Short mmCIF file of C-alpha atoms in Angstrom, two decimals:
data_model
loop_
_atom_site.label_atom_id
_atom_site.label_comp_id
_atom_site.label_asym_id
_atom_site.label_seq_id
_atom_site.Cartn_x
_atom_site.Cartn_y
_atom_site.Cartn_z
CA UNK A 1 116.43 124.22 97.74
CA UNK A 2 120.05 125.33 98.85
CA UNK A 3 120.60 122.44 100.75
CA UNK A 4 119.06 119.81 98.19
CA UNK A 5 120.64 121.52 94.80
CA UNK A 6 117.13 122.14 93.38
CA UNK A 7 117.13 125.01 90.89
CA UNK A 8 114.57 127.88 91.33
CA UNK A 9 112.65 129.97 89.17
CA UNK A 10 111.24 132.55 91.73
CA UNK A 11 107.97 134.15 89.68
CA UNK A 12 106.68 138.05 90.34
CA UNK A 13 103.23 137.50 89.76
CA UNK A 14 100.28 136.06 87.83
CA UNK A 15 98.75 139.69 87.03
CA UNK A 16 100.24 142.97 85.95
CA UNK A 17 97.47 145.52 85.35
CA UNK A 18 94.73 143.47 83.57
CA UNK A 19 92.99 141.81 86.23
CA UNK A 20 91.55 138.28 86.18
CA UNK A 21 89.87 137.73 88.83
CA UNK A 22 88.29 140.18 90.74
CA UNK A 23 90.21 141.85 93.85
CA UNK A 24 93.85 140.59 92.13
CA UNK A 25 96.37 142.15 91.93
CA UNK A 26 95.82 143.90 88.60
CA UNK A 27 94.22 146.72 90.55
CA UNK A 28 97.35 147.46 92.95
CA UNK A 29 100.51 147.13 90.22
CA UNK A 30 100.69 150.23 88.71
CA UNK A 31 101.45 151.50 92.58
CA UNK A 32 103.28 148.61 93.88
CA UNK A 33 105.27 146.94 91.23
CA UNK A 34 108.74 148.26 92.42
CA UNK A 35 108.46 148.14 95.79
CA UNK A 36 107.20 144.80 95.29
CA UNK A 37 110.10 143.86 92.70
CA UNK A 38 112.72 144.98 94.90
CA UNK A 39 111.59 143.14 98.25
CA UNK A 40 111.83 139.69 95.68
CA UNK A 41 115.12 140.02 94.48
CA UNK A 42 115.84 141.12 98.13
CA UNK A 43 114.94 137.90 99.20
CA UNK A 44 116.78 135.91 96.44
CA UNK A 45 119.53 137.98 96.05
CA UNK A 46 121.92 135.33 98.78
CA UNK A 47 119.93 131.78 97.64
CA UNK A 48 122.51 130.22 95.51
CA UNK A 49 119.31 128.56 94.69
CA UNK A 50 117.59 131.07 92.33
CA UNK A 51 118.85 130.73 88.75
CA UNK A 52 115.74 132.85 87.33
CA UNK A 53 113.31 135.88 87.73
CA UNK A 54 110.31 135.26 86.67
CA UNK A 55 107.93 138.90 85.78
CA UNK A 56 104.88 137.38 84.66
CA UNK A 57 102.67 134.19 84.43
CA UNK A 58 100.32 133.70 81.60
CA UNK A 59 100.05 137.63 80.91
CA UNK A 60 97.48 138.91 78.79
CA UNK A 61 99.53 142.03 78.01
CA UNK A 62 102.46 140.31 76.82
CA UNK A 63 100.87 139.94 73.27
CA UNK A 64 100.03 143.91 73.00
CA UNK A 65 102.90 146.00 71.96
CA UNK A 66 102.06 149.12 74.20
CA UNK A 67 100.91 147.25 77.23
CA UNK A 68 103.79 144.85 76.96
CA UNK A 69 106.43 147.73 77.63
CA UNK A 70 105.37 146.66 81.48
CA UNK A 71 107.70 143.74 80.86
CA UNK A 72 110.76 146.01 79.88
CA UNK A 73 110.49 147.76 83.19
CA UNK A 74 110.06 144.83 85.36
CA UNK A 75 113.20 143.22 83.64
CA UNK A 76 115.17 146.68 83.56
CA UNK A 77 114.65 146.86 87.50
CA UNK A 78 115.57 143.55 88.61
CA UNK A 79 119.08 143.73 86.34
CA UNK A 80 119.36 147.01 88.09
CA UNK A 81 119.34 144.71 91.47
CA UNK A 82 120.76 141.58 90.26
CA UNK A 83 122.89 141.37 86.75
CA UNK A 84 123.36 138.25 87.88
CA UNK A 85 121.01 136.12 87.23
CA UNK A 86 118.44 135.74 84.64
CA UNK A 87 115.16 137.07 83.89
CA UNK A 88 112.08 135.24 82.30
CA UNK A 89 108.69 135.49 81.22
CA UNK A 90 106.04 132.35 81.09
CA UNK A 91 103.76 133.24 78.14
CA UNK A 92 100.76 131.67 77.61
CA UNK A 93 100.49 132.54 73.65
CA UNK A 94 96.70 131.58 73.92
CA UNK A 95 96.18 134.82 76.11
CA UNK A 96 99.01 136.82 74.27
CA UNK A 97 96.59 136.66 71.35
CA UNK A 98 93.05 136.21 73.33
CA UNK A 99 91.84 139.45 71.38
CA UNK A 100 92.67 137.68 68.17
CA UNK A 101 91.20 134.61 68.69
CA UNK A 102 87.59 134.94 67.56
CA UNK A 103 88.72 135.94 63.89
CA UNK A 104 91.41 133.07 63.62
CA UNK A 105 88.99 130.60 64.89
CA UNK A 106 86.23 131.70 62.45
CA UNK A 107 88.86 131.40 59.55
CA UNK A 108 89.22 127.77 61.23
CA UNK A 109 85.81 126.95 60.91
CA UNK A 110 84.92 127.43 64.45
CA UNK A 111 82.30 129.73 63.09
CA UNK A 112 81.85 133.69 63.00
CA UNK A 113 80.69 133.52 66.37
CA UNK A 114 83.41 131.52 68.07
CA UNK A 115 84.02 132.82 71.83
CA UNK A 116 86.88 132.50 74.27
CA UNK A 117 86.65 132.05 78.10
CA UNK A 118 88.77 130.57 80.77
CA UNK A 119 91.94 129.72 79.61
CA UNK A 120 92.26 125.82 81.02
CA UNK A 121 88.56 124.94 79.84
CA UNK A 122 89.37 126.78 76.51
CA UNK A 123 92.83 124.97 75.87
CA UNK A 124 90.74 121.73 76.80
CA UNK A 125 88.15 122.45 74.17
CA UNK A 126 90.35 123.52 71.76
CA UNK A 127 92.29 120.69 71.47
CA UNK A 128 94.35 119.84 68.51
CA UNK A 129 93.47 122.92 67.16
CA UNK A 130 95.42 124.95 69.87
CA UNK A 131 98.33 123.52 69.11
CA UNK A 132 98.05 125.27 65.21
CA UNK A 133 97.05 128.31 66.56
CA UNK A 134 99.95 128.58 68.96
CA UNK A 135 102.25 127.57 65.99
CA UNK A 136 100.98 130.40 63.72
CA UNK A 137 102.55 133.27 63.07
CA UNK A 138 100.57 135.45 64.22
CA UNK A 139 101.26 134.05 67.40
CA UNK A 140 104.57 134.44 67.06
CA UNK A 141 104.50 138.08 66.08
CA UNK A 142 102.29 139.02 68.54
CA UNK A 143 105.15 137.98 71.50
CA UNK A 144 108.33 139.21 69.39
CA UNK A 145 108.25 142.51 71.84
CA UNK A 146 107.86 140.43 75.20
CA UNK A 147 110.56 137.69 74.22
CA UNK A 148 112.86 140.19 73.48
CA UNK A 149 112.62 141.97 76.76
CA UNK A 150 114.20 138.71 78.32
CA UNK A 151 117.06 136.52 78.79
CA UNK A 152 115.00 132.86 78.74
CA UNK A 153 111.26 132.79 77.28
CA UNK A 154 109.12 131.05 79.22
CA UNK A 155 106.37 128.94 76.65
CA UNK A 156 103.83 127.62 78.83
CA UNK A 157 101.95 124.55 76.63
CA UNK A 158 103.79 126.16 73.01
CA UNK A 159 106.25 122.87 72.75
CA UNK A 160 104.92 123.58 68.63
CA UNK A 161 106.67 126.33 68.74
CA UNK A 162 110.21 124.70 69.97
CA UNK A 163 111.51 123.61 66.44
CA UNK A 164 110.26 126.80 64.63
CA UNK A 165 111.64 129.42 66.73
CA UNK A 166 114.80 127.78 66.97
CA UNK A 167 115.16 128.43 63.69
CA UNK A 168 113.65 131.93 63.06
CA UNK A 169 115.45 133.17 66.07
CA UNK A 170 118.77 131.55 66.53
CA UNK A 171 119.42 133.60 69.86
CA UNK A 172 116.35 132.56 71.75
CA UNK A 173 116.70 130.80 74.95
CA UNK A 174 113.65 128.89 75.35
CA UNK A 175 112.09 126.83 78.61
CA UNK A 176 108.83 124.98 79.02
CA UNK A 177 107.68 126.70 81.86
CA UNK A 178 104.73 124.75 81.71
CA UNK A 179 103.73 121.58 80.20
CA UNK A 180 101.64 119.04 79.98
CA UNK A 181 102.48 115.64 82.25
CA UNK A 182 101.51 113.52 79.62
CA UNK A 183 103.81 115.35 77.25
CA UNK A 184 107.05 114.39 79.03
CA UNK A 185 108.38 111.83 76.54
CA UNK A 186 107.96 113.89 73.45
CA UNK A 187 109.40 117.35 74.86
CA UNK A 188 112.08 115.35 76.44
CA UNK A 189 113.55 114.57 73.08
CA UNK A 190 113.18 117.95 72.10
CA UNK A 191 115.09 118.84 74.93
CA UNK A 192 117.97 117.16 74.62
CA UNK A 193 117.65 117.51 70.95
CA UNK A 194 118.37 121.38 71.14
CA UNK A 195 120.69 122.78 73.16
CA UNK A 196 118.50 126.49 73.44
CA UNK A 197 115.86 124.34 74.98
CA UNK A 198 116.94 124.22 78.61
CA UNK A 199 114.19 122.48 80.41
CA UNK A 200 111.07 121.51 81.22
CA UNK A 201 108.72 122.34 83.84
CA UNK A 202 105.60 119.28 83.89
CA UNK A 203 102.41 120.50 85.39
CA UNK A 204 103.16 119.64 88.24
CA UNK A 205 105.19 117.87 90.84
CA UNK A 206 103.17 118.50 93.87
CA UNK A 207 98.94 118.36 94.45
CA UNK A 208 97.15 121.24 95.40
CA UNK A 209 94.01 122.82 96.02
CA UNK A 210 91.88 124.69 93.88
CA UNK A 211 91.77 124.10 90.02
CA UNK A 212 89.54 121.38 91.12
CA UNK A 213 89.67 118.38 89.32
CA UNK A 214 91.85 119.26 86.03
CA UNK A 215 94.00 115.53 86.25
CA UNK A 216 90.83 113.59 86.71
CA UNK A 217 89.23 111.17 84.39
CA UNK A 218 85.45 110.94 83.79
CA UNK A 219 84.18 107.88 83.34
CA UNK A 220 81.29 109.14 82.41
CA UNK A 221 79.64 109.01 78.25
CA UNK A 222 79.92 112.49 77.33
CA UNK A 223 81.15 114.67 74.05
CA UNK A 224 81.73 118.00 76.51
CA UNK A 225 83.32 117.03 79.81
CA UNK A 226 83.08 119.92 81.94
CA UNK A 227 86.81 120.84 82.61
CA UNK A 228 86.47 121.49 86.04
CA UNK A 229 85.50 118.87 88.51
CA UNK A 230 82.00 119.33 90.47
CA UNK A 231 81.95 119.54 94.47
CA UNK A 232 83.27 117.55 96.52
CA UNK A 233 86.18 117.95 94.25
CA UNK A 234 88.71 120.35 95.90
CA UNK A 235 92.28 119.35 94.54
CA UNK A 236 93.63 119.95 91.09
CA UNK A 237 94.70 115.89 91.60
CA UNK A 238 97.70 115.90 88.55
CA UNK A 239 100.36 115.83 90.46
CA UNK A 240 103.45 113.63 90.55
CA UNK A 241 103.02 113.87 94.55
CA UNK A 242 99.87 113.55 95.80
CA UNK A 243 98.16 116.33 98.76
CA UNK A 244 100.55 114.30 101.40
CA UNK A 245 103.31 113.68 99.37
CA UNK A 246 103.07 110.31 98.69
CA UNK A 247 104.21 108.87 94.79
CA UNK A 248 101.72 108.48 92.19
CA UNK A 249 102.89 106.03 89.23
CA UNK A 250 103.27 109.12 86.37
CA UNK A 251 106.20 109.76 89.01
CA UNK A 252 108.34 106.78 88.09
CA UNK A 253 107.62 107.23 84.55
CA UNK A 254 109.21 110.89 84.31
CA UNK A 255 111.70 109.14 86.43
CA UNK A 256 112.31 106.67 83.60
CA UNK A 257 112.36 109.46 81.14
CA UNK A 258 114.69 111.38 82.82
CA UNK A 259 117.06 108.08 82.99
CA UNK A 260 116.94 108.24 86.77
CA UNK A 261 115.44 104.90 87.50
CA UNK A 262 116.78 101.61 86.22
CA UNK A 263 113.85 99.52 87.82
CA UNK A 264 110.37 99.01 86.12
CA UNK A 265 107.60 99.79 87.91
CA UNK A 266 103.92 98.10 87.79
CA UNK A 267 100.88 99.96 88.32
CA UNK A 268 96.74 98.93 87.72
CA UNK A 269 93.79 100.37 86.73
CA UNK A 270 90.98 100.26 88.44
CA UNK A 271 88.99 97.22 87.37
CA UNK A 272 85.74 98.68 88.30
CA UNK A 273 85.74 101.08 85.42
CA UNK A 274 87.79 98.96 82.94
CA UNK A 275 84.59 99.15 80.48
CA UNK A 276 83.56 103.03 81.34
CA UNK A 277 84.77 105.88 79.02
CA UNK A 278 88.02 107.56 80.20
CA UNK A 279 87.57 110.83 78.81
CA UNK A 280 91.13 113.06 79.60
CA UNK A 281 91.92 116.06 80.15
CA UNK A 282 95.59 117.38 78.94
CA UNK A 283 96.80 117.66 82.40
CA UNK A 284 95.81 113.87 82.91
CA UNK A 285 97.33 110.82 81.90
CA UNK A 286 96.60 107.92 83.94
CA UNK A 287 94.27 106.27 87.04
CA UNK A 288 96.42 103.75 87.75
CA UNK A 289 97.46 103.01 91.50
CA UNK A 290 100.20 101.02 92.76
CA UNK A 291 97.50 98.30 93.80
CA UNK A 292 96.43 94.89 93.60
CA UNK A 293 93.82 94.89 95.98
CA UNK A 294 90.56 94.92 94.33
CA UNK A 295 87.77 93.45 96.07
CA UNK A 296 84.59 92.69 94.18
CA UNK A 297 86.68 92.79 90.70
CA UNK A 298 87.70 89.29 91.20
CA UNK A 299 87.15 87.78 87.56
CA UNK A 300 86.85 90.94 85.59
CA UNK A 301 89.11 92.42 83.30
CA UNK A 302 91.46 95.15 84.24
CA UNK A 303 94.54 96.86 82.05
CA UNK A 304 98.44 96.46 83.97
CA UNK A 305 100.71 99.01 83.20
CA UNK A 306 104.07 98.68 83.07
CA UNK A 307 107.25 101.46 82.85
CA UNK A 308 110.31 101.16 82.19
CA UNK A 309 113.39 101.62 79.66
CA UNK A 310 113.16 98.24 78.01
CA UNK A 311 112.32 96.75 74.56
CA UNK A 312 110.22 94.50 76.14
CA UNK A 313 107.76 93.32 79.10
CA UNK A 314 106.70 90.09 79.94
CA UNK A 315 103.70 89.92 82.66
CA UNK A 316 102.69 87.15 85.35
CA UNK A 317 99.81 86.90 87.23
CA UNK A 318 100.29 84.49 90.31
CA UNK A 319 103.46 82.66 88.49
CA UNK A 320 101.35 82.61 84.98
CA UNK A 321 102.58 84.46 81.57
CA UNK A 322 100.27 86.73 80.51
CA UNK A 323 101.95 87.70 77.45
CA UNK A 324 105.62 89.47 76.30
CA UNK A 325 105.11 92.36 74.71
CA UNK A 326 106.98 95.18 72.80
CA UNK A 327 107.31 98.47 75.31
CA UNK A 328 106.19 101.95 74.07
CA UNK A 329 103.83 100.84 71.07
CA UNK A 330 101.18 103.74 72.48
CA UNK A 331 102.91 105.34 74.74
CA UNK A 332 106.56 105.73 75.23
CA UNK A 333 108.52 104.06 78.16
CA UNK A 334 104.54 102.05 78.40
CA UNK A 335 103.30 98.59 78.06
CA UNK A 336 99.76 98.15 78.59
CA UNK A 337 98.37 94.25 79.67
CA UNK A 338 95.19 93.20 79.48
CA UNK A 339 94.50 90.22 82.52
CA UNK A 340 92.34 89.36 84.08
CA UNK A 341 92.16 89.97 87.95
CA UNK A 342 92.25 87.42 90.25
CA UNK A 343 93.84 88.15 94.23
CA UNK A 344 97.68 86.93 95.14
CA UNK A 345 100.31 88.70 92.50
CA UNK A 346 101.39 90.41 89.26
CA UNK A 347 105.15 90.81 88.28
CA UNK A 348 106.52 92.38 85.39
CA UNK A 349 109.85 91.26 83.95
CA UNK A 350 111.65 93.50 81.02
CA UNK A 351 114.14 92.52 78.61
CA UNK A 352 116.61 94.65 76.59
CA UNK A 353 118.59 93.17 73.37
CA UNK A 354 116.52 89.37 75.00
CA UNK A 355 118.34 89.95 78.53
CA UNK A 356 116.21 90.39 81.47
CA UNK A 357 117.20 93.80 82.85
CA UNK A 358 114.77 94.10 85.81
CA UNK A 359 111.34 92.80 87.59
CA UNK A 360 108.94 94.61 89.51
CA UNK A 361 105.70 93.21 91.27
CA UNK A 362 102.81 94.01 93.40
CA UNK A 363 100.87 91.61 95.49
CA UNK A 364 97.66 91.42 97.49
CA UNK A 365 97.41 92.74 100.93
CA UNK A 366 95.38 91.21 103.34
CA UNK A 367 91.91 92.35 105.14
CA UNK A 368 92.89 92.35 108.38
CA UNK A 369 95.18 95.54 108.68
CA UNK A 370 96.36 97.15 111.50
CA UNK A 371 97.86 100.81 111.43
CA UNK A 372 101.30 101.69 110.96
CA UNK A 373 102.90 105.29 111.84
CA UNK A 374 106.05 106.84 111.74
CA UNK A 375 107.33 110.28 112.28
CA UNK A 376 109.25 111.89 109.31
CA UNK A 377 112.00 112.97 112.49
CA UNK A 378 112.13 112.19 115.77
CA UNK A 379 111.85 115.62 117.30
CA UNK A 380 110.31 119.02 116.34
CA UNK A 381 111.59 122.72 117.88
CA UNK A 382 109.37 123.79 120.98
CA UNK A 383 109.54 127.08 119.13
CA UNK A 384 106.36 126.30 117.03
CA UNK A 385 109.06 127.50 113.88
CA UNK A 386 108.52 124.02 112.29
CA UNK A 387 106.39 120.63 111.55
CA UNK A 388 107.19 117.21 111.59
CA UNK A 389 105.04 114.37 109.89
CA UNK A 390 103.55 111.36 110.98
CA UNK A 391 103.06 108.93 108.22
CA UNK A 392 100.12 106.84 108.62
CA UNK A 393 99.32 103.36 106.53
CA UNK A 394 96.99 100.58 106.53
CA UNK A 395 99.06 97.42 106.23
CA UNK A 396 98.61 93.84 106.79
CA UNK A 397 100.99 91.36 109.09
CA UNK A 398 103.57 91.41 106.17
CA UNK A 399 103.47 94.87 106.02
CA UNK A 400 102.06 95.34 102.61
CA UNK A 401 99.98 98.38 102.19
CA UNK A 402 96.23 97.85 101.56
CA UNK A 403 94.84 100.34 99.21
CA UNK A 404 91.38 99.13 99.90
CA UNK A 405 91.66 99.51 103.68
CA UNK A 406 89.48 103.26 103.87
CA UNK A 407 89.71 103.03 107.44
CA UNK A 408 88.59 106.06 109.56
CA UNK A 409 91.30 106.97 112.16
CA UNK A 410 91.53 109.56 115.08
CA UNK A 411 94.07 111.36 115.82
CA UNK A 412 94.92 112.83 119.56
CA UNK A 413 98.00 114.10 121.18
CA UNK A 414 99.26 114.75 124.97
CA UNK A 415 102.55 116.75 125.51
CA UNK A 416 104.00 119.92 124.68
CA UNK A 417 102.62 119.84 120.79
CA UNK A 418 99.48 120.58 118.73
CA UNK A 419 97.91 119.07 115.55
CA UNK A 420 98.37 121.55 113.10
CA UNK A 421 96.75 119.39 109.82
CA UNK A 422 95.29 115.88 109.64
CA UNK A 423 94.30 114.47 106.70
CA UNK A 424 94.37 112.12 103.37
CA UNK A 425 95.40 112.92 99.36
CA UNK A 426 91.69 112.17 98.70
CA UNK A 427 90.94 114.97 96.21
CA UNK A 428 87.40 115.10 97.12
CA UNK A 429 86.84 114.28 100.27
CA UNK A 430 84.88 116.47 102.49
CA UNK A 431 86.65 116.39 105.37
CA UNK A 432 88.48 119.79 107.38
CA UNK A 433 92.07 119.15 107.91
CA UNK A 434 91.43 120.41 111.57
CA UNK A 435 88.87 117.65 111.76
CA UNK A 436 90.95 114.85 114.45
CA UNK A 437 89.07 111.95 112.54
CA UNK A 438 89.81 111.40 108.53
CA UNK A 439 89.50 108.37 106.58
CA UNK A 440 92.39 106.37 104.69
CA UNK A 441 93.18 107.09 101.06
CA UNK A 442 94.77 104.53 98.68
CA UNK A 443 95.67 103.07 102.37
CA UNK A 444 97.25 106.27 104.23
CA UNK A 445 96.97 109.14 105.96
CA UNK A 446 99.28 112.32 107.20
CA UNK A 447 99.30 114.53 110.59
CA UNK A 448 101.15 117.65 110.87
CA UNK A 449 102.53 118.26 114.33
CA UNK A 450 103.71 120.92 115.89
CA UNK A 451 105.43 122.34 119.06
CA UNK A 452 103.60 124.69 121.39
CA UNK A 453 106.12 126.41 123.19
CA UNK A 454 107.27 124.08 125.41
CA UNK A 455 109.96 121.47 125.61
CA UNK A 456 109.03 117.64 126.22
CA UNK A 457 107.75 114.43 124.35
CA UNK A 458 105.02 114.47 122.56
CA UNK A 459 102.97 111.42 121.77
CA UNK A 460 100.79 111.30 118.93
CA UNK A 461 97.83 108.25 119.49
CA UNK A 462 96.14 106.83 116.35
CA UNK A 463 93.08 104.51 116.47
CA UNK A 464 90.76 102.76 114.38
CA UNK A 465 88.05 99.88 114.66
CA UNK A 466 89.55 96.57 114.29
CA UNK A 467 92.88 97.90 115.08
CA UNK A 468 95.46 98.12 118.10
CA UNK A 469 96.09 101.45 119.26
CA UNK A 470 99.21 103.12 117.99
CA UNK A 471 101.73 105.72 119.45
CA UNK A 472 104.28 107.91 117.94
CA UNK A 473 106.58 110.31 119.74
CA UNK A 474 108.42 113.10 119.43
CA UNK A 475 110.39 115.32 121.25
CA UNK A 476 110.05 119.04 120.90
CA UNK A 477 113.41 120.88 121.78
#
């Protein structure tokens, strides 16, 4: 983050002495919390990097005016190490008032017997509702004592509370330290709207695992959606990046949002649930993939999306107009097409003030792939300090990726190196990333490789059925 100019907010922890899970560290604070405070700032103290301290993440105590004095000593002890930089808190208002929340959702007409549980599910099945509770005053009393204690006050999912507390307290310094990705357009404006707004943090740039399931859509016909996703499910699968750090499509619409990209981009849905419900949760906003391979779908329906910063968007299927259509009508920076699919290509072309201003088009890959890989750098210290990556795709003779291509591959290396993770972005698959054999997702893979020890080249030997061999090396120095 020094080298690339990326600014960091380095958080203390998710706890302080209220435990959520069991075995957290809730039950270890009380002793810990200085030595603990002082090793971070430690750390951060020579990263140019670092422009805030977080204390606390979603803390229950920060909406109880004797428990919340925690937060005064956390912030009093890293000024006494650093008066340099600036100290923050993410609140979660929904846990800042848990204890209140059966009586105000009774006087909502949630009923006298109205109970809370985990936080995600309950902001899920809350819904519009949460939003009026966060905006209430008695949210906002109930963290006057904790956003005082700080420099910046983090809201996590409280953008209702942006305009309002602007006003009440014309010396808060607000951030979204979490939001929703589907959110981006509308707190964007807000953003740049009021100068004590000084960012936004969307949940979140990078897949991981646990939280299974949160960004996925059901496509199933049901009034409760469970909010977590069942097994296989292992990956939270809302990020911008998937697991292996490949670009999803909400990517290149923050992109657009953040006036970054000039290009539109084109994205599908998947045809084969083009008539199924697509029940959301807030940390999802899409299942589009950059694709037009679809086999099976040929003649069915399917919705093309298209981003960009345009008035309009004119679409083509294999050289035909589709339609031209006004961008942003649902969804800001969106244009939605309905087509028909039918193998070969789809283009997008926008217009702004009539003028064409950019095109954008995928096409269909063929069947007959063979693999492609790559290493992220061509050599790797012998010290076993550090990975490189070998990027592995399915692509056809024209080197277009096929999406559709769920090949399995083996891995196997010879040389001075190890495998030290194999694997796809597949949020549910059931393969071990130690396992040498994984099948394509969306068309690719990743291996992680790393030095043993030793100097020397290392070669890296991919195979599937139906497809020459293929050898990547790298030398470990």
């Amino acid at each position: 983050c020094d080298k690339l100019g990326m600014y960091v907010m380095d958080e203390f922890a998710d706890v302080w002495t209220t435990t959520k899970v069991d075995f957290d560290y809730g039950t270890h604070m009380a002793e810990w919390w200085e030595h603990d405070v002082s090793n971070l700032v430690r750390k951060d103290y020579n990263h140019p990097c670092v422009v805030l301290y977080s204390i606390g993440n979603e803390i229950p105590e920060t909406g109880n005016k004797f428990d919340s004095q925690w937060g005064k000593k956390l912030a009093d002890k890293i000024r006494e190490l650093d008066d340099a930089r600036f100290v923050t808190n993410s609140l979660n208002l929904m846990l800042s008032i848990m204890d209140r929340l059966p009586k105000m959702m009774a006087a909502a007409g949630q009923g006298e017997n109205a109970e809370v549980g985990e936080i995600n599910s309950m902001m899920t099945s809350l819904g519009d509702m949460m939003g009026a509770l966060i905006a209430s005053d008695v949210a906002g009393d109930a963290i006057a004592e904790s956003a005082s204690q700080v420099d910046v006050i983090g809201y996590n999912y409280a953008t209702d509370r942006y305009e309002k507390d602007g006003e009440k307290y014309p010396n808060r310094i607000i951030v979204g330290s979490e939001t929703y990705p589907q959110d981006l357009d509308k707190n964007w404006e807000l953003i740049e709207k009021y100068p004590y707004i000084i960012g936004d943090f969307s949940w979140t740039a990078w897949d991981y695992l646990g939280e299974a399931g949160i960004g996925k859509i059901n496509y199933e016909e049901t009034n409760s959606m469970s909010f977590y996703a069942p097994y296989p499910y292992k990956a939270a699968y809302c990020g911008d990046m998937n697991l292996i750090g490949d670009r999803r499509p909400i990517s290149y619409w923050r992109e657009i949002i953040w006036g970054l990209r000039d290009k539109p981009y084109v994205s599908a849905q998947p045809p084969q649930h083009h008539d199924d419900p697509h029940n959301m949760t807030f940390w999802s906003l899409t299942d589009a993939v950059r694709s037009w391979n679809w086999k099976g779908c040929e003649g069915k329906p399917i919705t093309v999306e298209v981003y960009a910063d345009a008035d309009e968007a004119e679409l083509f299927v294999n050289g035909k107009s589709v339609e031209r259509k006004k961008i942003g009508e649902k969804k800001k920076f969106i244009a939605y097409f309905e087509t028909t699919y039918e193998p070969g290509e789809v283009e997008a072309v926008v217009y702004k003030n009539g003028v064409e201003t950019g095109r954008d088009k995928i096409v269909t890959a063929s069947d007959d792939v063979q693999i492609k890989a790559c290493a992220d750098r061509g050599c790797v210290p012998a010290d076993e300090s550090d990975i490189t990556y070998v990027e592995i795709a399915m692509v056809d003779a024209n080197g277009n990726l096929n999406t559709d291509a769920a090949k399995d591959v083996s891995v196997s290396i010879e040389g001075p190196g190890v495998i030290a993770g194999y694997g796809s972005a597949d949020p549910a698959s059931e393969e071990n990333y130690f396992d040498t054999t994984a099948k394509a997702y969306e068309g690719r893979l990743r291996a992680a490789v790393r030095g043993n020890g030793e100097k020397g080249t290392i070669t890296v030997t991919l195979k599937a059925d139906g497809c020459q061999d293929v050898q990547v090396q790298i030398e470990a120095k």
